[in-house]
PDB file of C-alpha atoms in Angstrom:
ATOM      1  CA  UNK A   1     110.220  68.449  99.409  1.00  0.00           C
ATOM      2  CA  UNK A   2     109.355  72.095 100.683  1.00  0.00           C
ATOM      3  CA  UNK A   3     112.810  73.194 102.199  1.00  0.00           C
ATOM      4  CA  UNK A   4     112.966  76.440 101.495  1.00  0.00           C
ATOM      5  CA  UNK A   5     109.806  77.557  99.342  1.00  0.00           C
ATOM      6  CA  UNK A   6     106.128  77.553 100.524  1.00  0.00           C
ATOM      7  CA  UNK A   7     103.144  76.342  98.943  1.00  0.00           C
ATOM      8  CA  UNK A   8      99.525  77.876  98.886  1.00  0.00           C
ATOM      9  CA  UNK A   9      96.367  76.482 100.515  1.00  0.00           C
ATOM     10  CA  UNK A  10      93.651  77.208  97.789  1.00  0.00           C
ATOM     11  CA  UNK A  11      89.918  77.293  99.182  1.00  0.00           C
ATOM     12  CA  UNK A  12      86.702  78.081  96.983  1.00  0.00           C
ATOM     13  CA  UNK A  13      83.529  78.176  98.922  1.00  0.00           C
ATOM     14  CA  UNK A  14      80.124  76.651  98.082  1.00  0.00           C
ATOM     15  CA  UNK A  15      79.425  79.501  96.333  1.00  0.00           C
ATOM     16  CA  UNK A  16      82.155  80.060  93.740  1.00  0.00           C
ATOM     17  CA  UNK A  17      84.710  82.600  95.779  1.00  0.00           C
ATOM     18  CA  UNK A  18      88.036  81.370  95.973  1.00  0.00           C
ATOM     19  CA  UNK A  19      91.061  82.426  98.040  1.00  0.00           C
ATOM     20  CA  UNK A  20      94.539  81.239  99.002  1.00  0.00           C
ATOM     21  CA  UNK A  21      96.317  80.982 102.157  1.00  0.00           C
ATOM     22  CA  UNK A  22     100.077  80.650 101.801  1.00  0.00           C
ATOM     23  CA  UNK A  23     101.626  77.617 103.633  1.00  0.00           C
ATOM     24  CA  UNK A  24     104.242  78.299 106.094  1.00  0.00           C
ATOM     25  CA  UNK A  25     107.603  76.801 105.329  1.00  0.00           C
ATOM     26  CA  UNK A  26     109.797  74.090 107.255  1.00  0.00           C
ATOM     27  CA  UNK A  27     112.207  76.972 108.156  1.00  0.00           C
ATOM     28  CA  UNK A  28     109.695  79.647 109.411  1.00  0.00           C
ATOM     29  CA  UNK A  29     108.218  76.890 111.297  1.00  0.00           C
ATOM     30  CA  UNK A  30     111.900  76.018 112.967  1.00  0.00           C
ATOM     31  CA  UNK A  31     112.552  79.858 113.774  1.00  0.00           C
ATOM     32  CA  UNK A  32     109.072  80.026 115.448  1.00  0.00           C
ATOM     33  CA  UNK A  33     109.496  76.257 117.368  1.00  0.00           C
ATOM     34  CA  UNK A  34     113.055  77.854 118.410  1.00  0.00           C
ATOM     35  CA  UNK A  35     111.261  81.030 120.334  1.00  0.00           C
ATOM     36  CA  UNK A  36     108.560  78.994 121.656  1.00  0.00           C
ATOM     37  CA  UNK A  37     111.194  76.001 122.817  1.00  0.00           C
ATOM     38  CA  UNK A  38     113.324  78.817 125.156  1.00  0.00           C
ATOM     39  CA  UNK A  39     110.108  80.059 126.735  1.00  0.00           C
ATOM     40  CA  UNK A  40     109.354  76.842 127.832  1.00  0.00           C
ATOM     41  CA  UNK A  41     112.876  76.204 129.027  1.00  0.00           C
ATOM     42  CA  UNK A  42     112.894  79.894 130.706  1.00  0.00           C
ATOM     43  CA  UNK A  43     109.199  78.663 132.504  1.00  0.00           C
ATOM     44  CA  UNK A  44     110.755  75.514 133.393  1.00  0.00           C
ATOM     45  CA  UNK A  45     113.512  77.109 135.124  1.00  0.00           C
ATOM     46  CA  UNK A  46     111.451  79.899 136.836  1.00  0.00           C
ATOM     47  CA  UNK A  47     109.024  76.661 138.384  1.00  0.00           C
ATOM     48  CA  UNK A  48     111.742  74.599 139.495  1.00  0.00           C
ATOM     49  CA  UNK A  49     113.272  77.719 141.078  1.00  0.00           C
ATOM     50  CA  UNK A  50     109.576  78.189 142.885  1.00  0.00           C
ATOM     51  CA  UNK A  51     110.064  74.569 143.992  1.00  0.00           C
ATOM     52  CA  UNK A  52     113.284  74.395 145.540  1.00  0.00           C
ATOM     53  CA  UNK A  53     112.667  78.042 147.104  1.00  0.00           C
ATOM     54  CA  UNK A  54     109.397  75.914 149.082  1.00  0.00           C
ATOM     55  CA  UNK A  55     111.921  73.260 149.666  1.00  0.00           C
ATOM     56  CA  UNK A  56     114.305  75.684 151.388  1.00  0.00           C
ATOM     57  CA  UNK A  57     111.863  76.892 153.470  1.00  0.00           C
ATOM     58  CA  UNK A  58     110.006  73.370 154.655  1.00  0.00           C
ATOM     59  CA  UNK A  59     113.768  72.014 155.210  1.00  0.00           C
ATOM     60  CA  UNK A  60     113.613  74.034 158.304  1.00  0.00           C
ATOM     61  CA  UNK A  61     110.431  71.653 159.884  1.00  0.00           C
ATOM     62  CA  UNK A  62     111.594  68.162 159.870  1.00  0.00           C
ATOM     63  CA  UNK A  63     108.363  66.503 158.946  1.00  0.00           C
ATOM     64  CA  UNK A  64     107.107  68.910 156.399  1.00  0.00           C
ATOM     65  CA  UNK A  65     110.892  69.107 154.711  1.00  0.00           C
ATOM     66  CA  UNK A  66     110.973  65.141 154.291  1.00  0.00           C
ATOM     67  CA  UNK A  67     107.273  65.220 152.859  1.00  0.00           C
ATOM     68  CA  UNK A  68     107.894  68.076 150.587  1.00  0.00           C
ATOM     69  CA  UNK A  69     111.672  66.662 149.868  1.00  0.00           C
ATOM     70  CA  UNK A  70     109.529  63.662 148.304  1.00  0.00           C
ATOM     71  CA  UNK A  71     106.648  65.179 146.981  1.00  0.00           C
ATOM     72  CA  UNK A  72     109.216  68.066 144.780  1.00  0.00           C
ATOM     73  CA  UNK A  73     111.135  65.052 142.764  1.00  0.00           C
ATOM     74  CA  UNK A  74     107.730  64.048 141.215  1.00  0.00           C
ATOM     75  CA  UNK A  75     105.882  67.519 140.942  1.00  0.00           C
ATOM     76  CA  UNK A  76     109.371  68.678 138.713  1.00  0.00           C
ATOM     77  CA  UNK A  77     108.479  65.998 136.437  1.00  0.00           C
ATOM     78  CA  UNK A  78     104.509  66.222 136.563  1.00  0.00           C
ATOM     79  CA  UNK A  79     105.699  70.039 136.034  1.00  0.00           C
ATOM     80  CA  UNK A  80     107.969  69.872 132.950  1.00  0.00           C
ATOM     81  CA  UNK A  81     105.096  67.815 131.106  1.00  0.00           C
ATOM     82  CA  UNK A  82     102.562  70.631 131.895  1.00  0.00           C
ATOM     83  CA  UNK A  83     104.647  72.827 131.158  1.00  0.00           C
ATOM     84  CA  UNK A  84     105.337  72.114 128.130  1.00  0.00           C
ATOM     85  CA  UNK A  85     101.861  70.851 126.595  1.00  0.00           C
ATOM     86  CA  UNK A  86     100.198  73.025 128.274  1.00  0.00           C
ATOM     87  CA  UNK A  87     101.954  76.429 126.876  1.00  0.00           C
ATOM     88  CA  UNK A  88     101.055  75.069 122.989  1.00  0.00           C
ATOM     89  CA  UNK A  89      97.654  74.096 123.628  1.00  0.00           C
ATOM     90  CA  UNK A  90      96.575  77.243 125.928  1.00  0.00           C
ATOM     91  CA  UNK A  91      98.411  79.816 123.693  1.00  0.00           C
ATOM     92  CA  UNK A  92      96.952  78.128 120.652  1.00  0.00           C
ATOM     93  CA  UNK A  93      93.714  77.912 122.069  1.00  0.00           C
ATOM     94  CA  UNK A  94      93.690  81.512 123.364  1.00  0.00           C
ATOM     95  CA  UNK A  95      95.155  83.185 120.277  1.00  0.00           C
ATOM     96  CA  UNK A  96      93.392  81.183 117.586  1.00  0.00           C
ATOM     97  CA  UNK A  97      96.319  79.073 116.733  1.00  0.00           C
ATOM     98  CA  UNK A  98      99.038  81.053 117.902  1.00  0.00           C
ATOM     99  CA  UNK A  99     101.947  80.709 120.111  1.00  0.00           C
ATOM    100  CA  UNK A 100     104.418  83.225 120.803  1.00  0.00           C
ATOM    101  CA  UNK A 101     107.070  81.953 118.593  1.00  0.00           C
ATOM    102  CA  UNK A 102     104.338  81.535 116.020  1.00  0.00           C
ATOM    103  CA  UNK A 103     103.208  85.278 116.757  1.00  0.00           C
ATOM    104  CA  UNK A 104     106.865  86.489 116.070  1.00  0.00           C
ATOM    105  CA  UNK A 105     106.935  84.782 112.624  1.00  0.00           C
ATOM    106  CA  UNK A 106     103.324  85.539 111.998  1.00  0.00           C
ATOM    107  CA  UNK A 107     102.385  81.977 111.772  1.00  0.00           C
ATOM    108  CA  UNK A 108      99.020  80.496 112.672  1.00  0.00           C
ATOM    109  CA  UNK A 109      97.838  77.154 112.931  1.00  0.00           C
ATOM    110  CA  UNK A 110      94.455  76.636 111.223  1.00  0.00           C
ATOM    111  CA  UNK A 111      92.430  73.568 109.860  1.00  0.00           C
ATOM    112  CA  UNK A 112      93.571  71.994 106.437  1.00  0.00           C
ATOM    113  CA  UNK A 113      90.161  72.895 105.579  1.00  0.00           C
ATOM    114  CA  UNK A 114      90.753  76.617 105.874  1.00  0.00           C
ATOM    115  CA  UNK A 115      88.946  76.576 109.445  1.00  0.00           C
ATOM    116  CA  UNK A 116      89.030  77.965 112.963  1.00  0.00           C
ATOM    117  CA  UNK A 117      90.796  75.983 115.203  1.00  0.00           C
ATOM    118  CA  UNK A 118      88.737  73.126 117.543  1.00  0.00           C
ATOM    119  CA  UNK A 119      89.362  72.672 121.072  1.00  0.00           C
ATOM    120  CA  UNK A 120      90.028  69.096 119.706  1.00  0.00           C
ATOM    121  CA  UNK A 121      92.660  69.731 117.295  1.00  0.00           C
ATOM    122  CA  UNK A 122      94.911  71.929 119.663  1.00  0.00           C
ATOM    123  CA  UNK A 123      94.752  69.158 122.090  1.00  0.00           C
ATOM    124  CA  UNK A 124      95.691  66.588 119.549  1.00  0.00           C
ATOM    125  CA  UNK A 125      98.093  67.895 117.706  1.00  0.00           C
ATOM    126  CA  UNK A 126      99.816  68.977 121.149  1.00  0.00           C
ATOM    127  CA  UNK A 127      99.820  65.894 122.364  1.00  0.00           C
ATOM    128  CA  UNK A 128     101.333  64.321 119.529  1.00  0.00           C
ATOM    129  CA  UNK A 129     104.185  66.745 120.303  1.00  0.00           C
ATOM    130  CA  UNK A 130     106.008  63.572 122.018  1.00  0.00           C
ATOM    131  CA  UNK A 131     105.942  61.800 118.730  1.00  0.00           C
ATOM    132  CA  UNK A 132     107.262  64.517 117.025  1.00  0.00           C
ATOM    133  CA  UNK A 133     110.397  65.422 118.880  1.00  0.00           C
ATOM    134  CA  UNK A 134     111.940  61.950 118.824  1.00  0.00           C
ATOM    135  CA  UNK A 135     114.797  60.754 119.484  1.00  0.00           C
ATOM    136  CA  UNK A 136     115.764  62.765 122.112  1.00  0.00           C
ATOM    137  CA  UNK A 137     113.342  66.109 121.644  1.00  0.00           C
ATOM    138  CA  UNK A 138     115.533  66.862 118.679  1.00  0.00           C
ATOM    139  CA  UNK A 139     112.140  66.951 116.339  1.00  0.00           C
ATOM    140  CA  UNK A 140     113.511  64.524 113.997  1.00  0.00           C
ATOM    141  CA  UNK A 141     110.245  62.852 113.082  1.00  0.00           C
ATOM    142  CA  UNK A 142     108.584  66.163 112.794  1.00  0.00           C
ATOM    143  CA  UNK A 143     111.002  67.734 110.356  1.00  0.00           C
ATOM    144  CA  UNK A 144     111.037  64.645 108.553  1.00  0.00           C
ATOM    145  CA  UNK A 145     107.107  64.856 108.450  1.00  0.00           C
ATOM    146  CA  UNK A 146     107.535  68.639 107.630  1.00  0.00           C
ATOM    147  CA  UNK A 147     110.118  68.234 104.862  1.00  0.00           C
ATOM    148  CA  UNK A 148     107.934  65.511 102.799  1.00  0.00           C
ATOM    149  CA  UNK A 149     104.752  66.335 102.859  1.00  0.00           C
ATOM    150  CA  UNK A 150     102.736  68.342 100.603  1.00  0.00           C
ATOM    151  CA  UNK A 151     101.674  71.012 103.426  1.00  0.00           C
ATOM    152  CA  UNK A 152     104.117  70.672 105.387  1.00  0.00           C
ATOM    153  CA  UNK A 153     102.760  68.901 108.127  1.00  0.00           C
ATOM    154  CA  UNK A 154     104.365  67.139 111.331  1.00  0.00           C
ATOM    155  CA  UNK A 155     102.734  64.094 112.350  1.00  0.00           C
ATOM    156  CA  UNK A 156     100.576  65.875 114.905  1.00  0.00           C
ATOM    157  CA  UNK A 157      99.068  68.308 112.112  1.00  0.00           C
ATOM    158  CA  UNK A 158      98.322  65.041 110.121  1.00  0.00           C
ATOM    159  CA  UNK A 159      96.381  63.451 113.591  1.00  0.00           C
ATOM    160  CA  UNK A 160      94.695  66.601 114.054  1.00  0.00           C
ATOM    161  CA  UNK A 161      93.810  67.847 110.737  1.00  0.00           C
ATOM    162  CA  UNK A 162      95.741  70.989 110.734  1.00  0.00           C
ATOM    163  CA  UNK A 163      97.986  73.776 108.909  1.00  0.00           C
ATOM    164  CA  UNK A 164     100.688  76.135 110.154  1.00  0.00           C
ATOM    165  CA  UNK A 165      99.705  79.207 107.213  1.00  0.00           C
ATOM    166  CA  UNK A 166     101.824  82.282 106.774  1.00  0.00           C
ATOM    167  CA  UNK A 167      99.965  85.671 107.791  1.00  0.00           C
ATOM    168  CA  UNK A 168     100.317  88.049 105.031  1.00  0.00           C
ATOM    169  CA  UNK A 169      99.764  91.431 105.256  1.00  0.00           C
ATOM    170  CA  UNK A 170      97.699  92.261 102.065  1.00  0.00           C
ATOM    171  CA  UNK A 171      96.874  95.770 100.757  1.00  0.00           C
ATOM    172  CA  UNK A 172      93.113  95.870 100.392  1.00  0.00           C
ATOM    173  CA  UNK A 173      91.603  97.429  97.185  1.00  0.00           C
ATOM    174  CA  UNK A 174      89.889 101.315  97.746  1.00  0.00           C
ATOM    175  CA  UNK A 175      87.147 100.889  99.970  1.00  0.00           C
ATOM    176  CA  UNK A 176      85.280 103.206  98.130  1.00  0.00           C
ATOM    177  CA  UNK A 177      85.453 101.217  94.914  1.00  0.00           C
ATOM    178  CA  UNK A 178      84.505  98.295  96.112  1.00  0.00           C
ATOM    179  CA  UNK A 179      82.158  98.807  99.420  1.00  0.00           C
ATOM    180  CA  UNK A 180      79.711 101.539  98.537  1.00  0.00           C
ATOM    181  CA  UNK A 181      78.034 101.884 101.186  1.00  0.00           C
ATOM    182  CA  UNK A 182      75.895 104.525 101.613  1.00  0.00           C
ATOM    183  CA  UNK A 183      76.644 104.615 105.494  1.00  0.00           C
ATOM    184  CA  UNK A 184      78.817 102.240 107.279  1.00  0.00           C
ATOM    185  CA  UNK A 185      76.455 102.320 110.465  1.00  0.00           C
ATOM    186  CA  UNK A 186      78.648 100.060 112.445  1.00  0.00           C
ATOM    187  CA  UNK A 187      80.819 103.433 112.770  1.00  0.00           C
ATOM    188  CA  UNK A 188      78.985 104.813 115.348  1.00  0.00           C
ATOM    189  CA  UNK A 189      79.865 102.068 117.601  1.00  0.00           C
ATOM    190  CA  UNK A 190      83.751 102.245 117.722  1.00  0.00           C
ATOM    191  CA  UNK A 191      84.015  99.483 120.645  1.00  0.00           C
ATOM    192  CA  UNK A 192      82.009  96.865 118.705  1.00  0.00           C
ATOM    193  CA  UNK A 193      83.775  97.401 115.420  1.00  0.00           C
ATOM    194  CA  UNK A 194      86.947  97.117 117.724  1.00  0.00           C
ATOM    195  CA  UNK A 195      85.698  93.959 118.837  1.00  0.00           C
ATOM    196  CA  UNK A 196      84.406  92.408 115.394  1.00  0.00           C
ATOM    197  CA  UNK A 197      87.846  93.636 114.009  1.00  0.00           C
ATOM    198  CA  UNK A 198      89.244  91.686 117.235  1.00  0.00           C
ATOM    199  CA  UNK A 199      87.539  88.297 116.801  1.00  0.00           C
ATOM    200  CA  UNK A 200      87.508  88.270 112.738  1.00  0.00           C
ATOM    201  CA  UNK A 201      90.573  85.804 111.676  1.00  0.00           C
ATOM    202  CA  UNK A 202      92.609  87.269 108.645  1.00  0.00           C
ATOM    203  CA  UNK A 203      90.908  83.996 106.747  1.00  0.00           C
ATOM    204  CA  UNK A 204      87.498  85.410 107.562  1.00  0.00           C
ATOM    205  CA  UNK A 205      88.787  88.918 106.218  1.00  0.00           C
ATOM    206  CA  UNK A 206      89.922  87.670 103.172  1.00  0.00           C
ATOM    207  CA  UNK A 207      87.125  85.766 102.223  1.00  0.00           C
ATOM    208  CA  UNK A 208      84.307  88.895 103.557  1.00  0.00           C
ATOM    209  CA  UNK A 209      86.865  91.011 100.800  1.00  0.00           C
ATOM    210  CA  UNK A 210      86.840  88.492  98.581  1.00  0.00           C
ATOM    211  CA  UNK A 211      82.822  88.167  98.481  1.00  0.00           C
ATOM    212  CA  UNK A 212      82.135  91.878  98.158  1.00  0.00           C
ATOM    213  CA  UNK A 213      84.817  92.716  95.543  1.00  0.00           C
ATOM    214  CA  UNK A 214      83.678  89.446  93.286  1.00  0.00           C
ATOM    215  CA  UNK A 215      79.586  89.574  94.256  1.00  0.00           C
ATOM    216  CA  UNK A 216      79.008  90.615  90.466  1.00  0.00           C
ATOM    217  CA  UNK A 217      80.669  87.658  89.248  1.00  0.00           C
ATOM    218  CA  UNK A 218      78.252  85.706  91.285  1.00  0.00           C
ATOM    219  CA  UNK A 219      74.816  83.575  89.943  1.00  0.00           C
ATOM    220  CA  UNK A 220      72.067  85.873  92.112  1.00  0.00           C
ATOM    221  CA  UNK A 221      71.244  82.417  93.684  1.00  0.00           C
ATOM    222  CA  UNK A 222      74.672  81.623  94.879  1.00  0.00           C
ATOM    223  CA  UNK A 223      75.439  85.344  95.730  1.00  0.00           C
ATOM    224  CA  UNK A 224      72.203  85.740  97.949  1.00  0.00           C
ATOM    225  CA  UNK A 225      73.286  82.482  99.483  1.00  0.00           C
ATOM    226  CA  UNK A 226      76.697  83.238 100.199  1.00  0.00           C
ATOM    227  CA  UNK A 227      76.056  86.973 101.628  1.00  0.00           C
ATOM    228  CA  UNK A 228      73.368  85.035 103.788  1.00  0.00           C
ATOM    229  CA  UNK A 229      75.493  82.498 105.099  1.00  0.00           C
ATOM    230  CA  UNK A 230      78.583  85.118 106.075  1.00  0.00           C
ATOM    231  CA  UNK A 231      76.005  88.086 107.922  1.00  0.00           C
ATOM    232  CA  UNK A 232      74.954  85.227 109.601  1.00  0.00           C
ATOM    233  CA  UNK A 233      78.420  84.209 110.947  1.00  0.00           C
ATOM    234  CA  UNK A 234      79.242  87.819 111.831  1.00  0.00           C
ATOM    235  CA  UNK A 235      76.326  88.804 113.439  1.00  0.00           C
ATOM    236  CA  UNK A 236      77.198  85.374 116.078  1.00  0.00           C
ATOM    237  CA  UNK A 237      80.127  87.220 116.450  1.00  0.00           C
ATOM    238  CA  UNK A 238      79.259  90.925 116.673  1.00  0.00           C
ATOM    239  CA  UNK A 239      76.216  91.513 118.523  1.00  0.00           C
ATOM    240  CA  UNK A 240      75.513  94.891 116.872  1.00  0.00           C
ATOM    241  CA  UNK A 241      72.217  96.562 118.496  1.00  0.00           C
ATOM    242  CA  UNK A 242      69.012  96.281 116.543  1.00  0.00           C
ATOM    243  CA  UNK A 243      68.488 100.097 115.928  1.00  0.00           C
ATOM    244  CA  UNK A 244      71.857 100.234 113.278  1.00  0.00           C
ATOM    245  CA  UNK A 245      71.168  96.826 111.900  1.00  0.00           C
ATOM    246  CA  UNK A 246      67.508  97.080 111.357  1.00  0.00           C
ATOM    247  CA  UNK A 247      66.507  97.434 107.684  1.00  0.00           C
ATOM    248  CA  UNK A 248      69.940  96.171 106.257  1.00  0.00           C
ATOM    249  CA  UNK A 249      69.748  93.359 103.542  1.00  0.00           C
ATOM    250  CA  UNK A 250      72.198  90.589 104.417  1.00  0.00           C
ATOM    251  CA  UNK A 251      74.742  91.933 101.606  1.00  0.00           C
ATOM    252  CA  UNK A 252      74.643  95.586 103.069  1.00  0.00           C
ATOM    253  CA  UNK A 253      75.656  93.916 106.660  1.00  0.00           C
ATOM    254  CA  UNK A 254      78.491  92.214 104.721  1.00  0.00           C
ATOM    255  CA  UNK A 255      79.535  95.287 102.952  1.00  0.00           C
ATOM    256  CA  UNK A 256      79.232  97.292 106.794  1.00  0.00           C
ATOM    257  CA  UNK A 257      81.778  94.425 107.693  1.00  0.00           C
ATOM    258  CA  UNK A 258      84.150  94.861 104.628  1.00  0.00           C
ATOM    259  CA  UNK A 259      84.266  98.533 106.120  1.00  0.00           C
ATOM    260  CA  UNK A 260      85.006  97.856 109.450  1.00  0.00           C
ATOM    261  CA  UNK A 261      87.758  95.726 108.662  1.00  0.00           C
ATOM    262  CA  UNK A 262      89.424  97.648 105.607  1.00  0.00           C
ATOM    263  CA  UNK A 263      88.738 101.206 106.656  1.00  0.00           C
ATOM    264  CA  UNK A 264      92.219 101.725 108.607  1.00  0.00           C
ATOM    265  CA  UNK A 265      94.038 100.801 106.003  1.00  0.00           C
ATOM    266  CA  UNK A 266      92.200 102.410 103.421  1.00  0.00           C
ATOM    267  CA  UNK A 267      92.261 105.686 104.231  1.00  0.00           C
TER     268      UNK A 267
END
């Protein structure tokens, strides 16, 4: 059982770079489900409030207040389910796997793979929400799920594929041992190293840190490969203009990245 203690998600690419993402534990994941369970409850409210404030008013027309007296008693119900699948798979789909509750406890919900969430995922393991908060929303079947699993998953993490992971802030090594760069280029552009910083998961970080700081233990086959493979992922991502990316091998793009990402906390 994993009451209490957390386990680690260990990755190694194609290429021979490993990492580990540590597994959120059933109590993190409680504290988080508690946050996220009274915003609901508070948005509930709020809408009903909305509803019976239209009611009020219509009551005054005879016609309209009967029609809208009948229509209310089944949009509070059509409500509460929106409401309350639709805050877990919009925030989670929005914030990369992240609701507020999980934001709080820095929690994220990724694929068991080490992924980015799909569109598909956050919609299945949402919907599965149902399952897991029987009998009576108390989350029994979930917890259960949680508690006895391996990665502590609920039963709509096992239908979906996914991970709640722990965000850990990790102290990077000296930039300047490890990147050296002649010229971080990318540097000239504040906004679009604000936006690469923006859209790179801490996953992505980790493994970009991970490649540069281990690229001599690499085969040169597997480390041109890998280096290939991740400037070509950031470059989808960060549309830096031709003029500061022209003439840079695929590892010096990776190593501009490493720099973007790092430099705050490095110097």
């Amino acid at each position: 059982m994993m009451l209490g203690k957390t386990t680690t998600l260990s990755i190694r690419t194609p290429e021979g770079v490993h990492f580990e993402i540590p597994i959120a534990s059933p109590f993190s994941r409680c504290l988080a489900l508690a946050v996220d369970v009274a915003i609901v409850i508070a948005l509930t409210i709020l809408l009903i409030q909305v509803i019976n404030l239209f009611g009020v008013m219509f009551s005054e027309v005879p016609v309209l207040g009967k029609v809208f007296s009948d229509f209310s008693t089944g949009a509070m119900i059509v409500l509460q389910f929106t409401v309350s699948i639709g805050y877990g798979m919009s925030t989670e789909w929005l914030w990369s796997g992240r609701t507020l509750g999980k934001r709080i406890m820095r929690l994220r919900v990724i694929d068991e793979r080490g992924l980015s969430l799909s569109l598909k995922q956050v919609i299945i393991r949402n919907l599965f929400r149902f399952l897991d908060m029987l009998p009576s929303t108390f989350y029994l079947l979930g917890g259960i799920s949680c508690a006895l699993t391996k990665r502590c998953q609920r039963l709509g993490d096992i239908a979906a594929g996914t991970l709640v992971v722990r965000e850990v802030d990790s102290t990077p090594p000296v930039l300047e041992e490890f990147v050296r760069a002649e010229k971080n280029s990318f540097a000239t552009l504040p906004h679009l190293e604000a936006r690469l910083r923006q859209r790179t998961s801490p996953e992505e970080a980790r493994l970009v840190l991970d490649a540069v700081t281990r690229r001599n233990d690499l085969t040169p086959s597997a480390r041109l490969e890998l280096f290939s493979r991740l400037a070509d992922h950031f470059r989808s991502i960060a549309e830096f203009p031709e003029e500061i990316t022209i003439g840079l091998s695929d590892e010096q793009y990776v190593r501009n990245v490493a720099a973007t990402l790092f430099h705050r906390a490095s110097v």
